[in-house]
Every structure is written in structure tokens, then in C-alpha cells.
Coordinates of N, CA and C in Angstrom, one line a residue:
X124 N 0.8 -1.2 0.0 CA 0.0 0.0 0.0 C 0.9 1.2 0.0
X125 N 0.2 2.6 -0.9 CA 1.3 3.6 -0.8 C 0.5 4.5 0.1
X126 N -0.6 4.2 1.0 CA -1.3 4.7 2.1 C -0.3 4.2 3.2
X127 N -0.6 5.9 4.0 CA 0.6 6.2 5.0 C -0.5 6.4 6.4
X128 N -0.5 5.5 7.4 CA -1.6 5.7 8.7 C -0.5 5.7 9.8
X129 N -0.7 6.3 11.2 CA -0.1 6.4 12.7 C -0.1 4.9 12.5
X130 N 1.2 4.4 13.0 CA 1.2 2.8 13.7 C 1.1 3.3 15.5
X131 N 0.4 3.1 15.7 CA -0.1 3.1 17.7 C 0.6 2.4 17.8
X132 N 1.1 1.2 18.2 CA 1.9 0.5 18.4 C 3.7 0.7 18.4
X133 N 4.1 1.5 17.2 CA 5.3 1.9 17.0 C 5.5 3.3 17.3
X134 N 4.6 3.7 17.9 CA 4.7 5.6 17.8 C 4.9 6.3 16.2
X135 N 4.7 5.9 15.5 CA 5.3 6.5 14.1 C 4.7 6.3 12.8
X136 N 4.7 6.7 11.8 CA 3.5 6.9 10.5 C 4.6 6.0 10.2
X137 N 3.6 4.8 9.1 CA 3.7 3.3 8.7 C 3.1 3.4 7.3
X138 N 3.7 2.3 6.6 CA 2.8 2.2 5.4 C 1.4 1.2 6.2
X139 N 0.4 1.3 5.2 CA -0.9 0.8 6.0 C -1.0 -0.8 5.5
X140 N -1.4 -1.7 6.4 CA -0.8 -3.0 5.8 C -2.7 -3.5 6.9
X141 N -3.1 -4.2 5.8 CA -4.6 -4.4 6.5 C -4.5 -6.0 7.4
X142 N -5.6 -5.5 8.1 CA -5.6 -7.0 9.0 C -6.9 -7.9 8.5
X143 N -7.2 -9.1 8.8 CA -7.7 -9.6 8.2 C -9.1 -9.2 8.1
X144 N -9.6 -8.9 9.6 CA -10.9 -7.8 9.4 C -11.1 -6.9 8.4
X145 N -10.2 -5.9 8.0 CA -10.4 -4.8 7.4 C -10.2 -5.9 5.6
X146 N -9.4 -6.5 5.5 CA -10.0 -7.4 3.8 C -10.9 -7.7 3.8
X147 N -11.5 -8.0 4.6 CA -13.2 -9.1 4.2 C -14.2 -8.0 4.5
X148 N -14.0 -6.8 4.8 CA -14.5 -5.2 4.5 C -14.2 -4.9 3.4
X149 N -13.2 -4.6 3.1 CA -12.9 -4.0 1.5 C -13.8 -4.9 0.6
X150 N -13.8 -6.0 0.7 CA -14.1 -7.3 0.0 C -15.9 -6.7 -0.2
X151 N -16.4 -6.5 0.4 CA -17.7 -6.2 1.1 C -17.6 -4.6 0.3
X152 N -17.0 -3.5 0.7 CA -17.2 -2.1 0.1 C -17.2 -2.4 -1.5
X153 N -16.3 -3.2 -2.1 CA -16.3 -3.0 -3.3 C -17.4 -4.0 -4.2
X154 N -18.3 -4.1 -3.3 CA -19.7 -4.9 -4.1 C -21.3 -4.8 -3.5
X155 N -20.8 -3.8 -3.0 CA -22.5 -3.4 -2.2 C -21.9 -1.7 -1.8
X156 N -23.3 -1.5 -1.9 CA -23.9 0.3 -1.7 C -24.2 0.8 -0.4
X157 N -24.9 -0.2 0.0 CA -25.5 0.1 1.5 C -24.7 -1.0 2.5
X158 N -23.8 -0.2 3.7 CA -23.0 -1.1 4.0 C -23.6 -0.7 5.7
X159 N -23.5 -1.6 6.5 CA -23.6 -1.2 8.4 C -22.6 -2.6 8.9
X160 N -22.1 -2.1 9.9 CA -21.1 -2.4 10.0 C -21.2 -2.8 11.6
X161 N -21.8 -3.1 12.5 CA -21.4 -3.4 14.2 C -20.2 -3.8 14.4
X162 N -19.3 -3.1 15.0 CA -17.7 -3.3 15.0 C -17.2 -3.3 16.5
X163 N -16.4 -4.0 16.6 CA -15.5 -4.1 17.7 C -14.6 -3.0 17.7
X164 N -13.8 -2.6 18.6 CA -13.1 -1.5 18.8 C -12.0 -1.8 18.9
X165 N -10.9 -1.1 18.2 CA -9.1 -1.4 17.9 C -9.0 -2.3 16.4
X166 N -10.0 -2.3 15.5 CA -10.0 -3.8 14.6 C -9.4 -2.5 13.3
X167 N -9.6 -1.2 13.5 CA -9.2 -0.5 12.1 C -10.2 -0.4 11.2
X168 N -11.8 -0.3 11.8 CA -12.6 -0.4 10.5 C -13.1 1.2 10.1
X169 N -12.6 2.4 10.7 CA -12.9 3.1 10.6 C -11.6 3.7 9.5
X170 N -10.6 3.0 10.0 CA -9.7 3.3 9.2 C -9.5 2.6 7.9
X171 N -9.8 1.6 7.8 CA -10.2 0.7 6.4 C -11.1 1.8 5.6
X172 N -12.5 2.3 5.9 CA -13.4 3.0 5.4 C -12.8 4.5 4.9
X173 N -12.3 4.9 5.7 CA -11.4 6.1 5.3 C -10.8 6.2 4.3
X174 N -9.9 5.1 4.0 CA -8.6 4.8 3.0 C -9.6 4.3 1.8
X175 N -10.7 4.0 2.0 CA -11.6 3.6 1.1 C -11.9 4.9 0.0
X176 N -12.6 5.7 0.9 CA -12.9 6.9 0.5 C -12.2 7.6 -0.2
X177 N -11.1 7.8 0.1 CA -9.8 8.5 -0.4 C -9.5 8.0 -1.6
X178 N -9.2 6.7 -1.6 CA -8.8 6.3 -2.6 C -9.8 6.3 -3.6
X179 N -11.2 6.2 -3.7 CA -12.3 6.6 -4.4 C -12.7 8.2 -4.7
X180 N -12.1 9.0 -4.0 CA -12.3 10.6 -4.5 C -10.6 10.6 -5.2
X181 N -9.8 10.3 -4.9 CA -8.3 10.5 -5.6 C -8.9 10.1 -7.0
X182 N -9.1 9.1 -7.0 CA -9.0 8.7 -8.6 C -10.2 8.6 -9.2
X183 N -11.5 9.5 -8.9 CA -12.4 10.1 -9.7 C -12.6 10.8 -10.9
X184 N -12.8 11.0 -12.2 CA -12.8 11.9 -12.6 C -13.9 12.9 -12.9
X185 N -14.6 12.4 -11.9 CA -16.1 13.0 -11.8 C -15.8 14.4 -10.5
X186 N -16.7 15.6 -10.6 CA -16.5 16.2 -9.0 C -17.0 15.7 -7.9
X187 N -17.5 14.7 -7.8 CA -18.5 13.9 -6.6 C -17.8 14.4 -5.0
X188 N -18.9 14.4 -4.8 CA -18.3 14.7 -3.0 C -18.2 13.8 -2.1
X189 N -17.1 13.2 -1.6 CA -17.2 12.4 -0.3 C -17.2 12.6 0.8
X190 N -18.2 11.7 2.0 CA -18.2 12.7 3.3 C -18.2 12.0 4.0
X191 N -17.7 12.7 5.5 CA -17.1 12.1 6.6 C -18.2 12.7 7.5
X192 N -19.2 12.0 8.0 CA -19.9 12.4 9.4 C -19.4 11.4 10.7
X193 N -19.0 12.8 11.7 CA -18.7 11.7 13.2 C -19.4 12.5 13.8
X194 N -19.4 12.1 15.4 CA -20.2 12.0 16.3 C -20.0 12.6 16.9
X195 N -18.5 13.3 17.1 CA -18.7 14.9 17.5 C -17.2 15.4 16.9
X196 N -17.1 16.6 17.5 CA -16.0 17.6 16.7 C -15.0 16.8 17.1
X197 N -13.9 16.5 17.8 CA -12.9 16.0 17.8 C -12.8 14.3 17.4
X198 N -13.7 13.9 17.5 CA -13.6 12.7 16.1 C -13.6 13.1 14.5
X199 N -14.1 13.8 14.2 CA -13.9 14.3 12.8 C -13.1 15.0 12.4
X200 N -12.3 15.8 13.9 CA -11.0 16.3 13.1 C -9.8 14.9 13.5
X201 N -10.2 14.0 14.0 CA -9.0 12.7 13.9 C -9.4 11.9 12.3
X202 N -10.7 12.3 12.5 CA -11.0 11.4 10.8 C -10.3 12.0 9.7
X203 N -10.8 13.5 9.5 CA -10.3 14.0 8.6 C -8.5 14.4 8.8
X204 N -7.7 14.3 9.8 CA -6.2 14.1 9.5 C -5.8 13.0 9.1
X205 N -6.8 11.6 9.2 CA -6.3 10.5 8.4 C -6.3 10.6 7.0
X206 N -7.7 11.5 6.6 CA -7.3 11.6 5.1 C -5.9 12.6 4.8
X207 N -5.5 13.4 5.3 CA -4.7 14.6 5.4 C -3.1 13.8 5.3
X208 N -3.5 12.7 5.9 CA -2.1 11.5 6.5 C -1.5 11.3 4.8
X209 N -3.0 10.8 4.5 CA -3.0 9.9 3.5 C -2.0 10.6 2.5
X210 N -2.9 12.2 1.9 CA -2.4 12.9 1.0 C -1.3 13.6 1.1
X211 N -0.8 13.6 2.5 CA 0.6 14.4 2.3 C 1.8 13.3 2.3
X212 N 1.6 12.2 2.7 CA 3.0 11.4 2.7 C 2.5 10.5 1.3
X213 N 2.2 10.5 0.5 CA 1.6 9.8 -0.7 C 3.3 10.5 -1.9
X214 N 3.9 9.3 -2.1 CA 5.1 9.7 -3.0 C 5.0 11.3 -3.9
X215 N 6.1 12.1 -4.1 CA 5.9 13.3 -4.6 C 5.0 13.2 -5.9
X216 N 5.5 12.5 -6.9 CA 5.1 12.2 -8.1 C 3.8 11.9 -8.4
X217 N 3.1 11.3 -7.3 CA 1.9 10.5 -7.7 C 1.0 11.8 -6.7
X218 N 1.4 12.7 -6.0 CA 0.6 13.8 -5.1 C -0.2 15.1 -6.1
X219 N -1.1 14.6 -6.1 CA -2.0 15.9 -7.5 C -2.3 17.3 -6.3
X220 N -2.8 18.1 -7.3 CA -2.7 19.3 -6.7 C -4.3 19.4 -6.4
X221 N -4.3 20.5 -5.0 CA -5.5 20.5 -4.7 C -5.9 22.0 -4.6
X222 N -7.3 22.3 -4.5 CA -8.1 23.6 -5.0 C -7.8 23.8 -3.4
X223 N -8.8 23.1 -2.4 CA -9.1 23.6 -1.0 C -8.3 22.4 -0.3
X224 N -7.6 22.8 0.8 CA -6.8 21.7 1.5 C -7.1 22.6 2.9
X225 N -8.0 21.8 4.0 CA -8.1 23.1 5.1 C -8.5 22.0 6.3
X226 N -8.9 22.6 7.0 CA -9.4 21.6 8.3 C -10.5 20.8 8.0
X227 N -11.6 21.0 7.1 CA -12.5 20.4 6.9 C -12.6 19.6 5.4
X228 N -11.6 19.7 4.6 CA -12.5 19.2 3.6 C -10.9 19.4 2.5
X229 N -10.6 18.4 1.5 CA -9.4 17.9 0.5 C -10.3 18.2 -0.7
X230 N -10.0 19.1 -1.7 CA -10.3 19.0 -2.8 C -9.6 19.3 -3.9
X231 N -9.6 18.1 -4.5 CA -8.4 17.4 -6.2 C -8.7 18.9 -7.2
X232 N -7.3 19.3 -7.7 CA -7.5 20.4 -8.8 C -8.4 19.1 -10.2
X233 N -7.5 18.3 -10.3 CA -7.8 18.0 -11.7 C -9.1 17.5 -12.0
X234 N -10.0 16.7 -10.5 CA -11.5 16.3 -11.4 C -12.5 17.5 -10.8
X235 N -12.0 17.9 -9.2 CA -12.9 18.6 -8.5 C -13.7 18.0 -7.6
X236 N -13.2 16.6 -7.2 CA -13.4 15.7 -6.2 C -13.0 15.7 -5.5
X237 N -13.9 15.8 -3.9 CA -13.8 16.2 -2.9 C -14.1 15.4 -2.1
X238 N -13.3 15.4 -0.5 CA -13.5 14.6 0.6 C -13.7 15.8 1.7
X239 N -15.2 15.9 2.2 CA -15.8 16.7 3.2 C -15.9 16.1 4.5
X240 N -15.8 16.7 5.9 CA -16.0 16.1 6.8 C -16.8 17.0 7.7
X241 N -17.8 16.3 8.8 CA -19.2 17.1 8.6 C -18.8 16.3 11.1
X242 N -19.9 17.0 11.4 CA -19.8 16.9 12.7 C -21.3 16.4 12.6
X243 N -21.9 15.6 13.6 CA -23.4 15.1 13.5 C -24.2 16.2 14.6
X244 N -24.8 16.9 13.4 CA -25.7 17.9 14.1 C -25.3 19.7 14.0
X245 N -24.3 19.7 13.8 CA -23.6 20.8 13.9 C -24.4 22.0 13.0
X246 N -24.0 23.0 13.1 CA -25.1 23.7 12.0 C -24.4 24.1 10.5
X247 N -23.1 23.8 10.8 CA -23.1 23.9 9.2 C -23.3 22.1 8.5
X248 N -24.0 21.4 8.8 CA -24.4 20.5 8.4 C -24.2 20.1 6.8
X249 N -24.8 18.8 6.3 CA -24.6 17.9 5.3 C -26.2 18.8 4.4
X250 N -27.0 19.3 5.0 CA -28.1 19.8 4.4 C -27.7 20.7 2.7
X251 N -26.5 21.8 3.0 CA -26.5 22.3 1.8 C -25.3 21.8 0.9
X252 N -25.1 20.5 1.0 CA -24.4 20.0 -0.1 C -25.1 18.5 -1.0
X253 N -24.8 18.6 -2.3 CA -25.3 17.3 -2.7 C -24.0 16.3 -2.5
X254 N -24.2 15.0 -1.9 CA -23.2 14.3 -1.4 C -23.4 12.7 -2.5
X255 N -22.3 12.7 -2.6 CA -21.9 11.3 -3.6 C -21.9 9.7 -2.9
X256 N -21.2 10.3 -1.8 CA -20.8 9.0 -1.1 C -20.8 9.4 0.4
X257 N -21.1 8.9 1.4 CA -20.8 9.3 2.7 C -20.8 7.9 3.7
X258 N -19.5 8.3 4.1 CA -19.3 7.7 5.8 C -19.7 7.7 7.0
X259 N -20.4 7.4 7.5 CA -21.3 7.8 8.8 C -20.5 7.2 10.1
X260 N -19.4 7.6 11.0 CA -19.1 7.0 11.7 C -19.5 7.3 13.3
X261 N -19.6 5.9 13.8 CA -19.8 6.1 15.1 C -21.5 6.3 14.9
X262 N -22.1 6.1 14.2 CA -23.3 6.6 14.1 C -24.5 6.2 15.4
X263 N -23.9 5.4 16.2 CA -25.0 5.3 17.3 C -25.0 6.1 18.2
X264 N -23.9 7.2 18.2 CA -23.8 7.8 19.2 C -24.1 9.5 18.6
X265 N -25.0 9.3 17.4 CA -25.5 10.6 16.7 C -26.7 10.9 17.7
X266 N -27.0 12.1 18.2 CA -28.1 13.0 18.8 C -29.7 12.4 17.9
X267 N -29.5 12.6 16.7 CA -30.8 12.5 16.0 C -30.8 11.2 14.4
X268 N -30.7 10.3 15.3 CA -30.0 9.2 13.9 C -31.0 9.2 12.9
X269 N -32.2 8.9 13.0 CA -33.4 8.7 12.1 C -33.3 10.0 11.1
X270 N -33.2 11.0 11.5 CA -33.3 12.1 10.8 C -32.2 12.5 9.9
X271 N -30.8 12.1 10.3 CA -29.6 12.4 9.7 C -30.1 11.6 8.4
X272 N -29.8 9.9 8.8 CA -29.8 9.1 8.1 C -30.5 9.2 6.9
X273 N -32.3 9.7 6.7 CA -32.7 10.2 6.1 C -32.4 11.3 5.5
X274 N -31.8 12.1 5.6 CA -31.0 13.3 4.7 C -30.1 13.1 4.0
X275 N -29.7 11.8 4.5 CA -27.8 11.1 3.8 C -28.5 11.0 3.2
X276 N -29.7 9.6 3.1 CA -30.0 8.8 2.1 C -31.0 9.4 0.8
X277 N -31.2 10.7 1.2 CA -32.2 11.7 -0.3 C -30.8 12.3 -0.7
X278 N -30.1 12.7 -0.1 CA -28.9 13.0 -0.5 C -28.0 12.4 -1.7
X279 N -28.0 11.4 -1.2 CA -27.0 10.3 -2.1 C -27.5 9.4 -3.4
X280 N -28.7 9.4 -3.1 CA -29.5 8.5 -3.8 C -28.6 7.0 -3.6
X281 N -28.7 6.8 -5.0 CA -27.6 5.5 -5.0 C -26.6 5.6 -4.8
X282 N -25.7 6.7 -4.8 CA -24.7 6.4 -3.8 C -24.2 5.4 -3.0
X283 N -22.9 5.5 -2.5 CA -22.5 4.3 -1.5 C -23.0 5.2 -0.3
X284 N -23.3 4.2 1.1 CA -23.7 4.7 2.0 C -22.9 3.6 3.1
X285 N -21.7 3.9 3.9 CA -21.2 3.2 4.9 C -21.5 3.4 6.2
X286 N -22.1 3.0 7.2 CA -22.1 2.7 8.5 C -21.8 2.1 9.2
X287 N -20.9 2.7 10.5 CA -20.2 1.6 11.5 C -20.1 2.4 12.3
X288 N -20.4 1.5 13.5 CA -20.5 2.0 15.2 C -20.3 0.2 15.5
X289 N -19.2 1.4 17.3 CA -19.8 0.3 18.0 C -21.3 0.9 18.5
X290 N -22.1 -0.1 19.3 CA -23.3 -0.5 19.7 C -23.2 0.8 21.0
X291 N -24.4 1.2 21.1 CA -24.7 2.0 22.4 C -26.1 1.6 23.4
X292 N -27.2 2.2 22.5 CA -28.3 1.8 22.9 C -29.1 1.0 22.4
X293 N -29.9 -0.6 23.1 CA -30.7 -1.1 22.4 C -31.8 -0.2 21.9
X294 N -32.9 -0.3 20.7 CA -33.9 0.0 20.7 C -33.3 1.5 19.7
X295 N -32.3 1.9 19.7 CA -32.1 3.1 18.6 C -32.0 2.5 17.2
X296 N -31.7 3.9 16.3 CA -32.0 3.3 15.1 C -31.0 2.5 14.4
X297 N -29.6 2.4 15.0 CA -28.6 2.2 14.8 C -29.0 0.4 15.1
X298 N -29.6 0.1 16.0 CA -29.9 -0.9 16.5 C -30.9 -1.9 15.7
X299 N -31.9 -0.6 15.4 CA -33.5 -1.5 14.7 C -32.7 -1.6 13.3
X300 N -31.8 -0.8 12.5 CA -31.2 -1.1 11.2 C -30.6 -2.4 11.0
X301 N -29.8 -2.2 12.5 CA -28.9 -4.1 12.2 C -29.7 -5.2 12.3
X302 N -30.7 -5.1 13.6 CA -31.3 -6.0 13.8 C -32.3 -6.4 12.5
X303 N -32.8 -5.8 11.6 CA -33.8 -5.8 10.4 C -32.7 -6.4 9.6
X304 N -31.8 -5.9 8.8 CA -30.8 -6.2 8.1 C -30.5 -7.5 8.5
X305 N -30.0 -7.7 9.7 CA -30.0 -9.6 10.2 C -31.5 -10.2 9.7
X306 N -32.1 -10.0 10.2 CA -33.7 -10.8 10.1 C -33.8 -11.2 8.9
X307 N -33.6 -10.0 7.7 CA -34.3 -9.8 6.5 C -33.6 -10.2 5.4
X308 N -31.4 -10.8 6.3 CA -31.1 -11.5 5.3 C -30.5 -9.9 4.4
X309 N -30.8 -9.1 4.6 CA -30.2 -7.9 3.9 C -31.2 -7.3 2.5
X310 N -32.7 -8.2 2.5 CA -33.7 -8.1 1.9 C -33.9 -6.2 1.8
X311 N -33.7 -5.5 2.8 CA -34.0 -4.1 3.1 C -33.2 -3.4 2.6
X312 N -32.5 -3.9 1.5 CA -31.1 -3.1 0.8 C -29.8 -3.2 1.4
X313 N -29.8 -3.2 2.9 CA -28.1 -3.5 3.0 C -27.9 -4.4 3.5
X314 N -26.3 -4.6 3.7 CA -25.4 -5.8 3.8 C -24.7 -5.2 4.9
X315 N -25.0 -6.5 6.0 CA -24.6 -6.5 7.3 C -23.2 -7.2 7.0
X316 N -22.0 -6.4 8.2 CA -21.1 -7.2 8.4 C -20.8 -7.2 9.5
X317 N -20.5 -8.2 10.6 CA -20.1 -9.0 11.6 C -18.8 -8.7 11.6
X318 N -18.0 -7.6 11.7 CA -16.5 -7.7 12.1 C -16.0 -9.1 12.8
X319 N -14.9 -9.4 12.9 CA -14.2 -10.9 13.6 C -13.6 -9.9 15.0
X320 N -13.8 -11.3 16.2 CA -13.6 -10.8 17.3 C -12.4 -12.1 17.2
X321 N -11.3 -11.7 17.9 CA -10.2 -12.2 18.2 C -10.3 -12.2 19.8
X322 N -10.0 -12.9 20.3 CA -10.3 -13.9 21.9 C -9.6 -12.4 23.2
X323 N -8.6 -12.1 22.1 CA -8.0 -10.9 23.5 C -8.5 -9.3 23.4
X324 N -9.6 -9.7 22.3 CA -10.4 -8.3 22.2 C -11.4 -9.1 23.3
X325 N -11.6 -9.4 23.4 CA -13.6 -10.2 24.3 C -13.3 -9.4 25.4
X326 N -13.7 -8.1 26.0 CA -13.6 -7.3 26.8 C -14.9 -6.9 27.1
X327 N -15.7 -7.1 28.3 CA -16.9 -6.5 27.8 C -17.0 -4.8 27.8
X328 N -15.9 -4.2 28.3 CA -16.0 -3.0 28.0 C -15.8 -2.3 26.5
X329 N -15.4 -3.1 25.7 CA -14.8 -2.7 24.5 C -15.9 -3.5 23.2
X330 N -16.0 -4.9 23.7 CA -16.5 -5.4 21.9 C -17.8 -5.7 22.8
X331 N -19.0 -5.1 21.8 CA -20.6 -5.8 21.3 C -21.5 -5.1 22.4
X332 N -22.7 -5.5 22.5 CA -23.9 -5.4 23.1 C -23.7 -6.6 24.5
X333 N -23.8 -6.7 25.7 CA -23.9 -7.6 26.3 C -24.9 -7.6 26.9
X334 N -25.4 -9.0 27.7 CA -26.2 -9.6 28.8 C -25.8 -10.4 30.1
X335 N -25.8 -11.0 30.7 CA -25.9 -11.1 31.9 C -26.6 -12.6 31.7
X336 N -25.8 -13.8 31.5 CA -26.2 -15.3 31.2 C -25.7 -16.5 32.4
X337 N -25.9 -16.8 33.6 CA -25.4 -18.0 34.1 C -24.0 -17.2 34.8
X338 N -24.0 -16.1 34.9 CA -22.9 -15.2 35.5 C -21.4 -14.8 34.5
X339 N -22.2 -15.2 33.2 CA -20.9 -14.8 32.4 C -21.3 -13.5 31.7
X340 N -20.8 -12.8 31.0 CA -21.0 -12.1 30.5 C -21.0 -12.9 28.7
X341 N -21.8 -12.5 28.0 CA -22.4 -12.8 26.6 C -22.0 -11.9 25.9
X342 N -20.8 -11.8 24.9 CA -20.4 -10.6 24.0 C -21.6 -11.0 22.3
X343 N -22.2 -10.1 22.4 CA -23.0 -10.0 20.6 C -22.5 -9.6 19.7
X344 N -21.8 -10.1 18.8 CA -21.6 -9.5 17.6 C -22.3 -9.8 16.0
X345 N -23.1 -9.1 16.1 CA -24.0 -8.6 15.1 C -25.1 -9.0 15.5
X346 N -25.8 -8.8 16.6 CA -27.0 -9.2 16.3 C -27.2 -8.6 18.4
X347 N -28.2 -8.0 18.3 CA -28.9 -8.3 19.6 C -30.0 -9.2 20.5
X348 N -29.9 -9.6 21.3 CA -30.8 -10.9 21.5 C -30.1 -11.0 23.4
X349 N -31.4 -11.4 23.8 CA -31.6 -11.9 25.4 C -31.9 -13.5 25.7
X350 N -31.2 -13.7 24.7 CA -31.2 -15.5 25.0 C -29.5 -15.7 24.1
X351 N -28.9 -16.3 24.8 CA -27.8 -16.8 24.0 C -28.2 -17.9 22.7
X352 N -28.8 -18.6 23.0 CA -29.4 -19.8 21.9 C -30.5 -18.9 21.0
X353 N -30.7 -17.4 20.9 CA -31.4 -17.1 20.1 C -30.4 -15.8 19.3
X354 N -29.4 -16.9 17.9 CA -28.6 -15.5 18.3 C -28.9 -14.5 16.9
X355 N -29.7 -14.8 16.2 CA -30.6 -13.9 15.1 C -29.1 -14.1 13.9
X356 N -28.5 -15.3 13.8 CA -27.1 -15.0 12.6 C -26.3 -14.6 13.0
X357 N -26.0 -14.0 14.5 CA -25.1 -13.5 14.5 C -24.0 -14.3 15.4
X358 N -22.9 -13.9 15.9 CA -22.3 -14.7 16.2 C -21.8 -14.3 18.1
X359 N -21.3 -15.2 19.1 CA -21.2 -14.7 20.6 C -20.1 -15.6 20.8
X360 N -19.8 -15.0 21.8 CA -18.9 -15.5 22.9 C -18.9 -15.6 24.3
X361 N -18.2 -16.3 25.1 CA -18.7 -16.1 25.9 C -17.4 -16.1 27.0
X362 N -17.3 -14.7 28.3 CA -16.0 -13.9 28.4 C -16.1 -14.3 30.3
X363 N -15.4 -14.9 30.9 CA -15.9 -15.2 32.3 C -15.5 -14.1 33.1

């Protein structure tokens, strides 16, 4: 990859080298429109989706807009320095020139393709732009999910539409989308993905929806449910 991301681990900008989570994502972005995502935390899927983006407005030749909604202001300006990452350490030769390069928003001189990043609720909002593609991160922890979501989606039309959170509250919309999406088989237009939980992520502070089973703790991933033996497709563990 000639994408340049923070290695946390090493203290230091890295070339971006994906884990097996984030392939069987890309795998998934590059054949479906409507994407939701229930994710575990530390797995890189926010950053998979990013480098997605980027790499989809870089080499556009359309002006389409790409957009970054988070869940509050200092998540969106960590989002939007990953695309910033991307474009400034990207070899001299292959670096195109841009019109606007600012805190909010990358835009290419040669097609006029643009990567915007938007705060959920804020008042300069997603309302006065027409949007091509958009990322909705963290989306469970949006003030007004029903209402955003429907603005993305008159917005975009067909468009690609990416969503991923971890889990907050049962019974929000974030919640009724995955759980329908599971039921319906993805019948409702999108394609659920089940990020993979690796055994030293099972934290219940960190990965899924939990319950309270026989005194263990029940980690959910993708699917909500109060019975372990009812797990709607999705997949659990179980964390003592």
C-alpha cells in the first residue's frame, strides 16, 4: 500500500498494511452500496473505510463529494487528519494538486473531487451540499440518527452509504437497522457485516452489546438478542 496511517503501536507513520478484518471489508465495500457495520473496537474499520474513500475521490474523474460524518467535533477532526495523512506522505510524483486543503474538507484540482467532513448535528451540516458518497461514523452515538440518516440517504440516492459504530443503545436506530438487516437477510437493501472478534479483544468493556447469562458475560456480535441460543445470525462468545 502507498497509504501512510499512525502505527499506535510503533509511535510512528507506517505504510498501512490491513488485517484480516479490514480485507473481508474492503471485500464487502467494493460490491455493495449500502453497508452497516457493528464493530468491535481497535480492529481498524474506521480506518479501512477512510482509505476507502480516499482512494475513491483520488482517482475520480467526476467532482463527486465524499463525506465524513462523526459523532462529535474531535472525532472528525481525527478522521479528517487521516485523510490529510494519506495525502501528504503519498510519494511526490503521484501527489495531484488541490483547489481547498483546510481543516474540513481535500479537494483534487484536476477532477474537482472532494472529501468533506461534517460533525453530527452541527449547523453547518450535510443539508447544503449534494453528497456522492458518505461515511457515517460512530453513528450510534448521533443526537438525531433517524433524521440524519434520512438526509444522507435523499442526498445520495444511489450512492454508496457506509455505516459503522460500535453498539450504544438497544432499541435506537442504529440498533433497529442491524437487527432488520439480520432478520431480512439484507432483503431491506443493506449488507450486514459482523467484524471478527479475536479472543484478547472479548472485553466487555470494549466489543458488542452484552447480557448477563449464568454469570458470564455474553459478547453479541451482530445481532442483539436476550437469549444466547437465540442469536438472530449473529455470532457470541462467551467472556468469564
Amino acid at each position: 500500500s502507498l497509504l501512510t496511517i499512525y502505527n499506535k503501536a510503533r509511535s510512528r507513520l507506517d505504510y498501512f498494511t490491513m488485517n484480516p478484518a479490514q480485507q473481508e471489508l474492503l471485500e464487502v465495500l467494493h460490491n455493495h452500496d449500502r453497508v452497516i457495520i457493528l464493530k468491535a473496537r481497535q480492529l481498524g474499520v474506521s480506518t479501512l473505510v477512510r482509505s476507502w474513500m480516499f482512494y475513491q475521490a483520488y482517482f475520480d474523474s467526476e467532482p463527486r463529494t465524499y463525506a465524513c460524518i462523526a459523532h462529535n467535533h474531535q472525532a472528525a477532526m481525527n478522521l479528517h487528519k487521516m485523510d490529510k495523512v494519506f495525502y501528504n506522505n503519498l510519494p511526490n510524483k503521484l501527489r495531484k494538486k488541490t483547489t481547498k486543503e483546510n481543516t474540513q474538507e481535500l479537494e483534487f484540482a484536476d477532477s474537482g473531487a472532494s472529501i468533506k467532513t461534517f460533525t453530527a448535528g452541527a449547523k453547518t451540516g450535510t443539508r447544503s451540499f449534494q453528497l456522492d458518497a458518505v461515511h457515517l461514523s460512530e453513528f450510534a452515538f448521533y443526537e438525531d440518527q433517524e433524521e440524519i440518516l434520512a438526509t444522507i440517504l435523499a442526498s445520495v440516492g444511489g450512492g454508496q452509504v457506509i455505516i459503522e459504530s460500535t453498539p450504544d443503545e438497544m432499541g435506537d436506530k442504529f440498533h433497529e437497522l442491524v437487527m432488520e438487516t439480520i432478520e431480512t437477510d439484507g432483503e431491506n437493501g443493506w449488507q450486514d457485516l459482523e467484524t471478527m472478534l479475536k479472543g484478547e479483544l472479548a472485553t466487555c468493556m470494549d466489543v458488542g452489546w452484552m447480557i448477563k447469562n449464568n454469570d458470564k458475560c455474553v459478547v453479541i456480535m451482530g445481532s442483539w438478542c436476550t437469549d444466547p441460543d437465540d442469536k438472530h445470525g449473529g455470532r457470541y462468545i462467551t467472556v468469564p
